[in-house]
C-alpha positions as YAML, in Angstrom:
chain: A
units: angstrom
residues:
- id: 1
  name: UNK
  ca: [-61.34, 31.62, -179.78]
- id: 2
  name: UNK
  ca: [-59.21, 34.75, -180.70]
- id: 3
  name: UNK
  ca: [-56.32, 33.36, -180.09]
- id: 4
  name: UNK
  ca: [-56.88, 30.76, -182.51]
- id: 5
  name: UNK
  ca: [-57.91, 33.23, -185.46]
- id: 6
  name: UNK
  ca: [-54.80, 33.20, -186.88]
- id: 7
  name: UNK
  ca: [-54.04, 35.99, -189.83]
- id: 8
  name: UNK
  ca: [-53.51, 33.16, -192.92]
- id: 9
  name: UNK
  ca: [-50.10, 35.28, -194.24]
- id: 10
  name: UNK
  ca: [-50.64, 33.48, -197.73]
- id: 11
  name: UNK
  ca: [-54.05, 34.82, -198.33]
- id: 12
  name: UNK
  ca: [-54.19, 37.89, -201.39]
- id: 13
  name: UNK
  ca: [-53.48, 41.61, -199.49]
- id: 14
  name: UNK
  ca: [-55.57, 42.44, -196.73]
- id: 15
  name: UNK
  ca: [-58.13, 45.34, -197.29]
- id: 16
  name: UNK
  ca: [-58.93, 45.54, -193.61]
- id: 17
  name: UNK
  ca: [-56.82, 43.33, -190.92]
- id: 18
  name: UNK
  ca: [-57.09, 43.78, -187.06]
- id: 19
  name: UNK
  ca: [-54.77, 41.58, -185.17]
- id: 20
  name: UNK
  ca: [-55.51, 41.43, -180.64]
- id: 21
  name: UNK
  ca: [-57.45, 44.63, -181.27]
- id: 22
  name: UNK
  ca: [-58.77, 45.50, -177.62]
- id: 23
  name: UNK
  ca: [-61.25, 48.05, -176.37]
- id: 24
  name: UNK
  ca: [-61.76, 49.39, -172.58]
- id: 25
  name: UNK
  ca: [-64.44, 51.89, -171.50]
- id: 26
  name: UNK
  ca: [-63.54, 52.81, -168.21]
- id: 27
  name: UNK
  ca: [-64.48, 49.74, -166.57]
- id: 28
  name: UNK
  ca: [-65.93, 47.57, -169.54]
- id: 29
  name: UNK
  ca: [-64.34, 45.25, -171.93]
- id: 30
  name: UNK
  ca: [-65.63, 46.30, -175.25]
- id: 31
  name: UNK
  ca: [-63.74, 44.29, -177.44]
- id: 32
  name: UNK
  ca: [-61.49, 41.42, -176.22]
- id: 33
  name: UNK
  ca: [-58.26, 41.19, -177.98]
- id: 34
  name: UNK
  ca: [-60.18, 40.16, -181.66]
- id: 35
  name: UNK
  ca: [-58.40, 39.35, -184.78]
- id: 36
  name: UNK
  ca: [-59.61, 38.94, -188.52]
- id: 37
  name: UNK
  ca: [-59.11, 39.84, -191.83]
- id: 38
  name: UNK
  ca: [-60.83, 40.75, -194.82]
- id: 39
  name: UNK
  ca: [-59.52, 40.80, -198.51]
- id: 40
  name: UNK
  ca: [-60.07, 42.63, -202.11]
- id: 41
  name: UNK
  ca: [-63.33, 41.14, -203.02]
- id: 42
  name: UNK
  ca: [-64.53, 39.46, -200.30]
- id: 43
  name: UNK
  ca: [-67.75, 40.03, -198.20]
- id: 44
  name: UNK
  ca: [-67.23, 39.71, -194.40]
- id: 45
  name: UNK
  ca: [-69.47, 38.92, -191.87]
- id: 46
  name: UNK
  ca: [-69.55, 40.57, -187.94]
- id: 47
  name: UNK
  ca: [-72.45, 38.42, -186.43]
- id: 48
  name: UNK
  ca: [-73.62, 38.96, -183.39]
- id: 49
  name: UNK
  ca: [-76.28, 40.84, -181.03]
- id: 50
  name: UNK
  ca: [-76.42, 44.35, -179.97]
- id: 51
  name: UNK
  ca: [-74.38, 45.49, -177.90]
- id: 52
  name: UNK
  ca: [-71.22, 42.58, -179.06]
- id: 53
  name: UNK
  ca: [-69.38, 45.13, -179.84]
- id: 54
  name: UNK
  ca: [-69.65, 45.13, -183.74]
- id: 55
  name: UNK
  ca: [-70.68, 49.17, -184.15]
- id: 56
  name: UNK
  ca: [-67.34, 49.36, -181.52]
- id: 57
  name: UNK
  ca: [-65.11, 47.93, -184.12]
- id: 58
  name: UNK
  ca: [-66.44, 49.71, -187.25]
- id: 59
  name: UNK
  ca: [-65.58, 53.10, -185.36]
- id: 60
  name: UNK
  ca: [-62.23, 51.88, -184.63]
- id: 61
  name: UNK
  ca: [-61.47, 50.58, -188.43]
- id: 62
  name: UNK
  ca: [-62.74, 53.94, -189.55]
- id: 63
  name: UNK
  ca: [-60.49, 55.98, -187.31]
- id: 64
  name: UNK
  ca: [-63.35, 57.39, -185.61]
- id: 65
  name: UNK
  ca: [-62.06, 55.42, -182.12]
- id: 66
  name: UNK
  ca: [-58.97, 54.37, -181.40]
- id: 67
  name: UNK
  ca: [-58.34, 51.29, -179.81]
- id: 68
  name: UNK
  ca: [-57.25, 50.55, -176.34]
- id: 69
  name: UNK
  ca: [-54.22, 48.19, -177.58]
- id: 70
  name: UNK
  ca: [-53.65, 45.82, -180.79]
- id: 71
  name: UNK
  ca: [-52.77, 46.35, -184.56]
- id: 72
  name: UNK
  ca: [-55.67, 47.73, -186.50]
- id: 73
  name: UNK
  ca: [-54.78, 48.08, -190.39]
- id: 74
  name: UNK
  ca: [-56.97, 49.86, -193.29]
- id: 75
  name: UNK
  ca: [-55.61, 49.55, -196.96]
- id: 76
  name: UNK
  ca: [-52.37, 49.34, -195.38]
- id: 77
  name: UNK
  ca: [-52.18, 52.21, -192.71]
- id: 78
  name: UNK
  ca: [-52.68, 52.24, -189.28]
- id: 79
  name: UNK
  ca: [-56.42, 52.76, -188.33]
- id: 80
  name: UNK
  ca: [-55.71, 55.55, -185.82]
- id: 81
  name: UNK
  ca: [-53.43, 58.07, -188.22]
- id: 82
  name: UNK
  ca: [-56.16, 57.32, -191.33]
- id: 83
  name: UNK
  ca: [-56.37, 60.66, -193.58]
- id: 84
  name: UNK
  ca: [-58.61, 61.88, -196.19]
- id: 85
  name: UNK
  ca: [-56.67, 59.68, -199.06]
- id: 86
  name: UNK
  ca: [-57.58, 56.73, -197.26]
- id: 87
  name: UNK
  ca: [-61.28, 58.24, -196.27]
- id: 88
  name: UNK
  ca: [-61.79, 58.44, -200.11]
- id: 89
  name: UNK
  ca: [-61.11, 55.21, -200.52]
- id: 90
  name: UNK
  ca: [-63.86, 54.16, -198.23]
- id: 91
  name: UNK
  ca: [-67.62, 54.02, -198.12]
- id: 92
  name: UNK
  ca: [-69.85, 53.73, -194.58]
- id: 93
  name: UNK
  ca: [-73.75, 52.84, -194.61]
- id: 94
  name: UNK
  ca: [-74.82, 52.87, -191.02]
- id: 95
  name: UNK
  ca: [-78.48, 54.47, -190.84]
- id: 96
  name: UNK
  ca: [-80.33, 56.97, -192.90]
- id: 97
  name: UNK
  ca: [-79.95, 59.60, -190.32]
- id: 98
  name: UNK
  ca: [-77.28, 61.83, -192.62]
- id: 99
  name: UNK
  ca: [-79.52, 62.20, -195.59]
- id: 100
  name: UNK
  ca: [-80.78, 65.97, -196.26]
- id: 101
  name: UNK
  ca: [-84.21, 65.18, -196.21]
- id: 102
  name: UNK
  ca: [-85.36, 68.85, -197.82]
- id: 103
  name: UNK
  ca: [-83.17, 67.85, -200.23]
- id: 104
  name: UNK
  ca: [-83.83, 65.53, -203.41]
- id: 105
  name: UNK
  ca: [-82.60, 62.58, -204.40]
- id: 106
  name: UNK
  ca: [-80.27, 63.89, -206.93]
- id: 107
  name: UNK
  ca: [-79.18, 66.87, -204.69]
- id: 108
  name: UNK
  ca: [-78.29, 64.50, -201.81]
- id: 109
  name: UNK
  ca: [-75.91, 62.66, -204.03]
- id: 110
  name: UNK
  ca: [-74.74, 66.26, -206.08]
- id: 111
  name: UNK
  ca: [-73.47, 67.46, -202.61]
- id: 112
  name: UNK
  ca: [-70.85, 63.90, -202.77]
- id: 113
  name: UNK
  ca: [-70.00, 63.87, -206.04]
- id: 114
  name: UNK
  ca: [-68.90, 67.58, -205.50]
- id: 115
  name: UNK
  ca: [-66.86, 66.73, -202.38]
- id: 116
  name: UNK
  ca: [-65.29, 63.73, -203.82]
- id: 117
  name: UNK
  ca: [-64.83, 65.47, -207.47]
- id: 118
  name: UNK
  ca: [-66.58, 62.49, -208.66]
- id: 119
  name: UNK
  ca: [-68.24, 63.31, -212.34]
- id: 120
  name: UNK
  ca: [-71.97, 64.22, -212.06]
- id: 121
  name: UNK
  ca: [-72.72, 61.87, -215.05]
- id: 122
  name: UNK
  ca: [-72.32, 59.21, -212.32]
- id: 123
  name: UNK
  ca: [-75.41, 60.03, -210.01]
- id: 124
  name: UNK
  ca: [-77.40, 58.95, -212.74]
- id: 125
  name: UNK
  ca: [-75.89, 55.41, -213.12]
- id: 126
  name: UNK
  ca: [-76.11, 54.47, -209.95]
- id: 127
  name: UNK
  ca: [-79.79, 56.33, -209.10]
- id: 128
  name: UNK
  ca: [-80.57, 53.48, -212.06]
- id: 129
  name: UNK
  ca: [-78.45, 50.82, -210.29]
- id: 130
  name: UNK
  ca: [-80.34, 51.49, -207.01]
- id: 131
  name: UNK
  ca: [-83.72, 51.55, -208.74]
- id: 132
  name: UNK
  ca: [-84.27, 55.12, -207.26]
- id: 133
  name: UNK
  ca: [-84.32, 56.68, -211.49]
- id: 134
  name: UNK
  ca: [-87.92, 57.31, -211.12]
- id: 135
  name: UNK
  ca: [-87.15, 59.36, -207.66]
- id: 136
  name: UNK
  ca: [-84.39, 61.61, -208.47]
- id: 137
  name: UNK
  ca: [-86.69, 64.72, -208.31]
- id: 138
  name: UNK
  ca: [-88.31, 63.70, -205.15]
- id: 139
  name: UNK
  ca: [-87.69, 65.26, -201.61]
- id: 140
  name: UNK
  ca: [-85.20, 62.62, -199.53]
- id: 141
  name: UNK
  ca: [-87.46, 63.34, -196.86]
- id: 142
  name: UNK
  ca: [-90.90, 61.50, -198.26]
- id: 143
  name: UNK
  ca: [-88.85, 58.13, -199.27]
- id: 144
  name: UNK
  ca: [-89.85, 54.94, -197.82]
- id: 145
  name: UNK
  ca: [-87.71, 53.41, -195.52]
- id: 146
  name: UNK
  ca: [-86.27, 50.87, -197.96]
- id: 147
  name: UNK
  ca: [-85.48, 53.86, -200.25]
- id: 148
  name: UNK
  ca: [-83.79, 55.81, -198.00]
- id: 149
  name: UNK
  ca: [-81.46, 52.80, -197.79]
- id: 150
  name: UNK
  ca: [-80.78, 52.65, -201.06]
- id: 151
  name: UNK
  ca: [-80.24, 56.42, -201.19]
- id: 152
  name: UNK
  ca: [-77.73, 55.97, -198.32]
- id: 153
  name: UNK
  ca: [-76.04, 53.27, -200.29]
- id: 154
  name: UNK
  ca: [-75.95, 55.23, -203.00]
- id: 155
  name: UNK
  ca: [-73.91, 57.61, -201.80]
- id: 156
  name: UNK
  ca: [-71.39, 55.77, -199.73]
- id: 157
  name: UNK
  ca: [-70.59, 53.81, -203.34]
- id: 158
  name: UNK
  ca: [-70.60, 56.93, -205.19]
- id: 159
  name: UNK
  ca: [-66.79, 57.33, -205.11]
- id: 160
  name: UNK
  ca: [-66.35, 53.66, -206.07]
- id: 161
  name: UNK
  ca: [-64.81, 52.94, -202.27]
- id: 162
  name: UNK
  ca: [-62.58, 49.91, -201.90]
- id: 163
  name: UNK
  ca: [-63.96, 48.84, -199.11]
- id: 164
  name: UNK
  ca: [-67.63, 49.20, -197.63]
- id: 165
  name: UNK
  ca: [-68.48, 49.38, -194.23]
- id: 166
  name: UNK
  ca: [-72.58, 48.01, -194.10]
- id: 167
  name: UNK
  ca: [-74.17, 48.05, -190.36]
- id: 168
  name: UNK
  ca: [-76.81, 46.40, -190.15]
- id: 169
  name: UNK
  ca: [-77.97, 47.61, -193.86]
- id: 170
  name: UNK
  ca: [-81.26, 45.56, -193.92]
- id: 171
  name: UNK
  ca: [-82.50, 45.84, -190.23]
- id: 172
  name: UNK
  ca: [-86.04, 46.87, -190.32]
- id: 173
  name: UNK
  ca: [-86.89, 46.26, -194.02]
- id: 174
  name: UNK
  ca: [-89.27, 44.19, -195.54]
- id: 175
  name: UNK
  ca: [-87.96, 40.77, -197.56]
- id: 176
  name: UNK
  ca: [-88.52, 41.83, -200.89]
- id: 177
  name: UNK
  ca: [-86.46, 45.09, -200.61]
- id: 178
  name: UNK
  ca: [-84.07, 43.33, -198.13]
- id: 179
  name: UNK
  ca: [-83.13, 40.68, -201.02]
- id: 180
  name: UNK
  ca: [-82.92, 43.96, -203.76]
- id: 181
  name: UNK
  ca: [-80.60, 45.62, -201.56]
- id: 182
  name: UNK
  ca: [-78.62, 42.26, -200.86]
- id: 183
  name: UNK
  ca: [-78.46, 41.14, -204.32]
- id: 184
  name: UNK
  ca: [-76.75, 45.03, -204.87]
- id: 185
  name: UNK
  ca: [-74.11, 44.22, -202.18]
- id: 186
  name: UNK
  ca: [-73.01, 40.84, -204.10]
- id: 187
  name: UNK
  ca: [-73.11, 43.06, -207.25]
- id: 188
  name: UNK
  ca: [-70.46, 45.37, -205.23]
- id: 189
  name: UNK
  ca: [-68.60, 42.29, -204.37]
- id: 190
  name: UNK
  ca: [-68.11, 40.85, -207.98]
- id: 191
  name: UNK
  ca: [-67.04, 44.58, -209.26]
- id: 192
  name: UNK
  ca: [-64.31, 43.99, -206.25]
- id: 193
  name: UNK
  ca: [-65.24, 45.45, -203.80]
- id: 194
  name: UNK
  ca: [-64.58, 44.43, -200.04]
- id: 195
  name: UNK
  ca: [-67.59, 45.04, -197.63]
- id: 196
  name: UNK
  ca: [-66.93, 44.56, -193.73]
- id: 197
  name: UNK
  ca: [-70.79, 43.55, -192.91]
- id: 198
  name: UNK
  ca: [-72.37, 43.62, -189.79]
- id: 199
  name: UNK
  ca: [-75.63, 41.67, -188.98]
- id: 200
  name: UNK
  ca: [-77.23, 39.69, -186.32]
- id: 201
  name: UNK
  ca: [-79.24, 37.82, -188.85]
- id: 202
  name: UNK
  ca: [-78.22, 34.73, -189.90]
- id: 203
  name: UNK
  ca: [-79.57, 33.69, -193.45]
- id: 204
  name: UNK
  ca: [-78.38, 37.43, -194.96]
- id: 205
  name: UNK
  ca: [-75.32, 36.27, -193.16]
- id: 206
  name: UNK
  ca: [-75.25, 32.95, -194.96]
- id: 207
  name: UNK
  ca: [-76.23, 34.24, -198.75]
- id: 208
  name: UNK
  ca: [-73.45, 36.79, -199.04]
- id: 209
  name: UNK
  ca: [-70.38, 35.98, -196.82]
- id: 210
  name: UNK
  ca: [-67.19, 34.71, -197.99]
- id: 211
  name: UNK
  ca: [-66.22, 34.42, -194.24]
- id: 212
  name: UNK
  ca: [-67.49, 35.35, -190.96]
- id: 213
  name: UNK
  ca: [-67.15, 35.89, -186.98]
- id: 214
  name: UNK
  ca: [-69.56, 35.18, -184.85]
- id: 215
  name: UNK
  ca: [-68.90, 38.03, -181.88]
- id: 216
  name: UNK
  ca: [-70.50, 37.98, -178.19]
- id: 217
  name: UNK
  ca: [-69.83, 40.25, -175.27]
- id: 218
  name: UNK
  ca: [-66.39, 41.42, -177.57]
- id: 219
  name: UNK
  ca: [-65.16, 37.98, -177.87]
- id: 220
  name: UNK
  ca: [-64.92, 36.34, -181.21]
- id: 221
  name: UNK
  ca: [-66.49, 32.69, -180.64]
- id: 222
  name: UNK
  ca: [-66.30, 31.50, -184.44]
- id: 223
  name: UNK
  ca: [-64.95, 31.99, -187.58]
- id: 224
  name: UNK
  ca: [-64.80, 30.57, -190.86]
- id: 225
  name: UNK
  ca: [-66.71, 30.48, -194.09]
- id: 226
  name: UNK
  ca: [-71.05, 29.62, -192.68]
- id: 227
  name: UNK
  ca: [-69.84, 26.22, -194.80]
- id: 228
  name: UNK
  ca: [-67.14, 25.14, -192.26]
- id: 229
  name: UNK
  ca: [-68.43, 26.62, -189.08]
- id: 230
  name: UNK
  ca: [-71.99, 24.81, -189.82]
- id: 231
  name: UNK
  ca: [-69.81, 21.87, -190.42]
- id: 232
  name: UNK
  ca: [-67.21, 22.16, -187.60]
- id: 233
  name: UNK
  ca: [-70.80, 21.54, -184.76]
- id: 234
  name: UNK
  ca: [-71.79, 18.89, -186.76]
- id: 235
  name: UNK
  ca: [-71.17, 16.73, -184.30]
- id: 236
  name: UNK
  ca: [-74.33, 14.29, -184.63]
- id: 237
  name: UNK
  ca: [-74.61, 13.87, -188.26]
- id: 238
  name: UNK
  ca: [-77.74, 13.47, -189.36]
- id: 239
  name: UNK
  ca: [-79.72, 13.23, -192.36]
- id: 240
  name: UNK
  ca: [-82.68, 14.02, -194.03]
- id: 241
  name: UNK
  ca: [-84.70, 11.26, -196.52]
- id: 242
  name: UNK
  ca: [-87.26, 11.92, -198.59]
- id: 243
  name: UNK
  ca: [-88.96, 8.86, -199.45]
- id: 244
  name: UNK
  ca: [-90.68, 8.30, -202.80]
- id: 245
  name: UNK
  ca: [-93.70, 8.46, -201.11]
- id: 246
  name: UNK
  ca: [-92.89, 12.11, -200.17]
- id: 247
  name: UNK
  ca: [-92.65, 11.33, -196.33]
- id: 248
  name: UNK
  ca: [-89.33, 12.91, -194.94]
- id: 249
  name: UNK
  ca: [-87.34, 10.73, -192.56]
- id: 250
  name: UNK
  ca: [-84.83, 12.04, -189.92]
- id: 251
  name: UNK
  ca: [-81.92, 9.81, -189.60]
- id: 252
  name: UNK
  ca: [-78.73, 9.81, -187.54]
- id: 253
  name: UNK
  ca: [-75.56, 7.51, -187.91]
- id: 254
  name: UNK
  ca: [-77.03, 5.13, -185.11]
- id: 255
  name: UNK
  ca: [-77.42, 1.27, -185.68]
- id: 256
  name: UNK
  ca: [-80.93, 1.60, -185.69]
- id: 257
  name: UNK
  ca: [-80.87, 4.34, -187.75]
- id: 258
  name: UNK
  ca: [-79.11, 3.18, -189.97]
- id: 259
  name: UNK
  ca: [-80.91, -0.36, -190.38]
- id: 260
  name: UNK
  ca: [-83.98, 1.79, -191.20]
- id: 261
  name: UNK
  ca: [-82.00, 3.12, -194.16]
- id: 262
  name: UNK
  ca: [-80.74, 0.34, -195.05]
- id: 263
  name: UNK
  ca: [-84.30, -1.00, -195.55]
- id: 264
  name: UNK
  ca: [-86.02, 1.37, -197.31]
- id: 265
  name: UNK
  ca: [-82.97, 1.35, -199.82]
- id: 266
  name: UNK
  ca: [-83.69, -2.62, -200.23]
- id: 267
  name: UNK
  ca: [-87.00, -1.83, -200.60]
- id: 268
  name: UNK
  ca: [-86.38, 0.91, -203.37]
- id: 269
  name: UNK
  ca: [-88.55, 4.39, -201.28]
- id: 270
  name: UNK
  ca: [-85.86, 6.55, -201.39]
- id: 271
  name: UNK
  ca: [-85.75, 9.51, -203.48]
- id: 272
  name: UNK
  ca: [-83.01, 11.98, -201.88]
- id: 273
  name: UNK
  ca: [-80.50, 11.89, -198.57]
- id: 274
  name: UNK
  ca: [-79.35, 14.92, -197.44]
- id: 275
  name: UNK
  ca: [-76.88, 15.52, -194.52]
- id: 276
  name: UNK
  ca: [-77.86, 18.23, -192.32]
- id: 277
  name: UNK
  ca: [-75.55, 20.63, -190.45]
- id: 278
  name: UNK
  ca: [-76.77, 23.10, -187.93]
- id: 279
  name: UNK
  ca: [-77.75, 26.79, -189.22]
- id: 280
  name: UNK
  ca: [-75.49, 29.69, -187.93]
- id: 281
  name: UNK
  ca: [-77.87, 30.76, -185.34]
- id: 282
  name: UNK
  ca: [-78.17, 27.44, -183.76]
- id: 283
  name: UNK
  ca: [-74.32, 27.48, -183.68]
- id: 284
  name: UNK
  ca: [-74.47, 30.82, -182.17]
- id: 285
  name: UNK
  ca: [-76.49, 29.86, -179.55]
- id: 286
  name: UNK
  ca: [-74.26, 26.61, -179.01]
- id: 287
  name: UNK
  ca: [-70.98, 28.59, -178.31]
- id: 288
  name: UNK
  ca: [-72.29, 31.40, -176.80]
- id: 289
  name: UNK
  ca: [-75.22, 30.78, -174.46]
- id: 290
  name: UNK
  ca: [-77.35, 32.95, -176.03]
- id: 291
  name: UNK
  ca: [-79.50, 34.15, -178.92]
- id: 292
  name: UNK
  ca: [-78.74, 36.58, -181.45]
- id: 293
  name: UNK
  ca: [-81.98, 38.28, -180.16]
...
């Protein structure tokens, strides 16, 4: 599948490109000659389980790896020579592990906006776009778990980046928060920003990418928008009807099948068709062998 990513030349500038990107570990294939590209404003998707090699390729976008061979581009420099005008530019959430947790909220993000020169007046709007306002005086340390990750995005946005590097940015968080913090990201996205997004789950996957790669054991197995990969397996169409009756039929393009439709049309009972593609994760599973977990 790599080899058939090809880098669409007509697209608008790339913010982030790698093109046959490979990564060896003594013996172990890492990464597997990938290729992708993300541009200004668009959210990109790195599916796949741990240990696929997605934390791998963040390192090596952010210069903190260099690849074993390939063509790895940020903002228009080569990955392995980036330097603090291009780190400025550029805004990692990983984990929480790098707040200052004796710290407060405020002072967490007033150590940033000092090293980036960024105007304090700024902690304050975004404290209020995080919905940590009420916090600001509070000790990092005694946050929630879903706070801290708001913190943490906090700060990596606090120099208005051009591109935002999120791994994994929900894993571990309850639904409610998990939407908050997702709604922020699409927020980020419409201001235009890029974010490089790494997930192994599927529906987060599906509500905020513009395009994604599906990634297993280094190997990129997919790609697309979730619209045209779901669509590319589609293979048996099928459908669903919902009678007026509220009974839901399953239907596929078969003779039979289709007779059945046929006669509850004649017969008025239909209310809705739908067609119905596969999700991500059952397309995962398809080309891959495996589960995302």
């Amino acid at each position: 599948m790599n080899e058939i990513y090809q880098l669409n030349t007509k697209a608008k500038p790339s913010i982030l490109q790698m093109k046959n990107v490979r990564k060896e570990f003594n013996n172990h294939v890492a990464l597997k000659d990938i290729s992708f590209e993300i541009g200004k404003g668009e959210i990109f998707g790195f599916l796949g389980p741990s240990g696929s090699g997605k934390t791998t390729t963040i390192k090596i976008a952010t210069g903190q790896l260099g690849q074993t061979r390939g063509d790895a581009q940020v903002l228009g420099k080569d990955a392995s020579t980036i330097n603090e005008a291009i780190y400025e530019q550029i805004g990692i959430v990983t984990d929480t592990s790098g707040i200052y947790e004796k710290l407060s909220v405020y002072d967490n993000l007033k150590i940033f906006a000092d090293l980036f020169k960024v105007e304090e007046d700024r902690i304050d709007v975004l404290l209020s776009k995080v919905g940590l306002e009420g916090h600001k005086k509070h000790q990092a340390g005694k946050l929630s778990k879903g706070q801290k990750q708001r913190l943490v995005l906090a700060r990596a946005i606090l120099h208005k980046p051009r591109l935002l590097f999120l791994d994994e940015p929900t894993s571990g968080l309850d639904p409610a928060t998990a939407n908050q913090i997702q709604d922020m990201f699409l927020e980020l996205k419409g201001e235009g920003m890029s974010i490089f997004l790494t997930t192994h789950n599927m529906e987060e996957a599906t509500k905020l990418c513009d395009k994604i790669a599906l990634l297993n054991d280094g190997v990129i197995v997919e790609h697309g928008t979730p619209e045209e990969i779901c669509l590319r397996h589609n293979q048996e169409k099928t459908f669903k009807v919902r009678l007026k009756n509220d009974d839901i039929v399953h239907l596929n393009e078969s003779k039979e099948h289709i007779a059945i439709l046929n006669q509850h049309l004649s017969e008025g009972n239909v209310e809705t068709i739908h067609s119905c593609e596969p999700t991500l994760e059952e397309v995962f599973i398809k080309v891959s062998g495996r589960s995302l977990v």
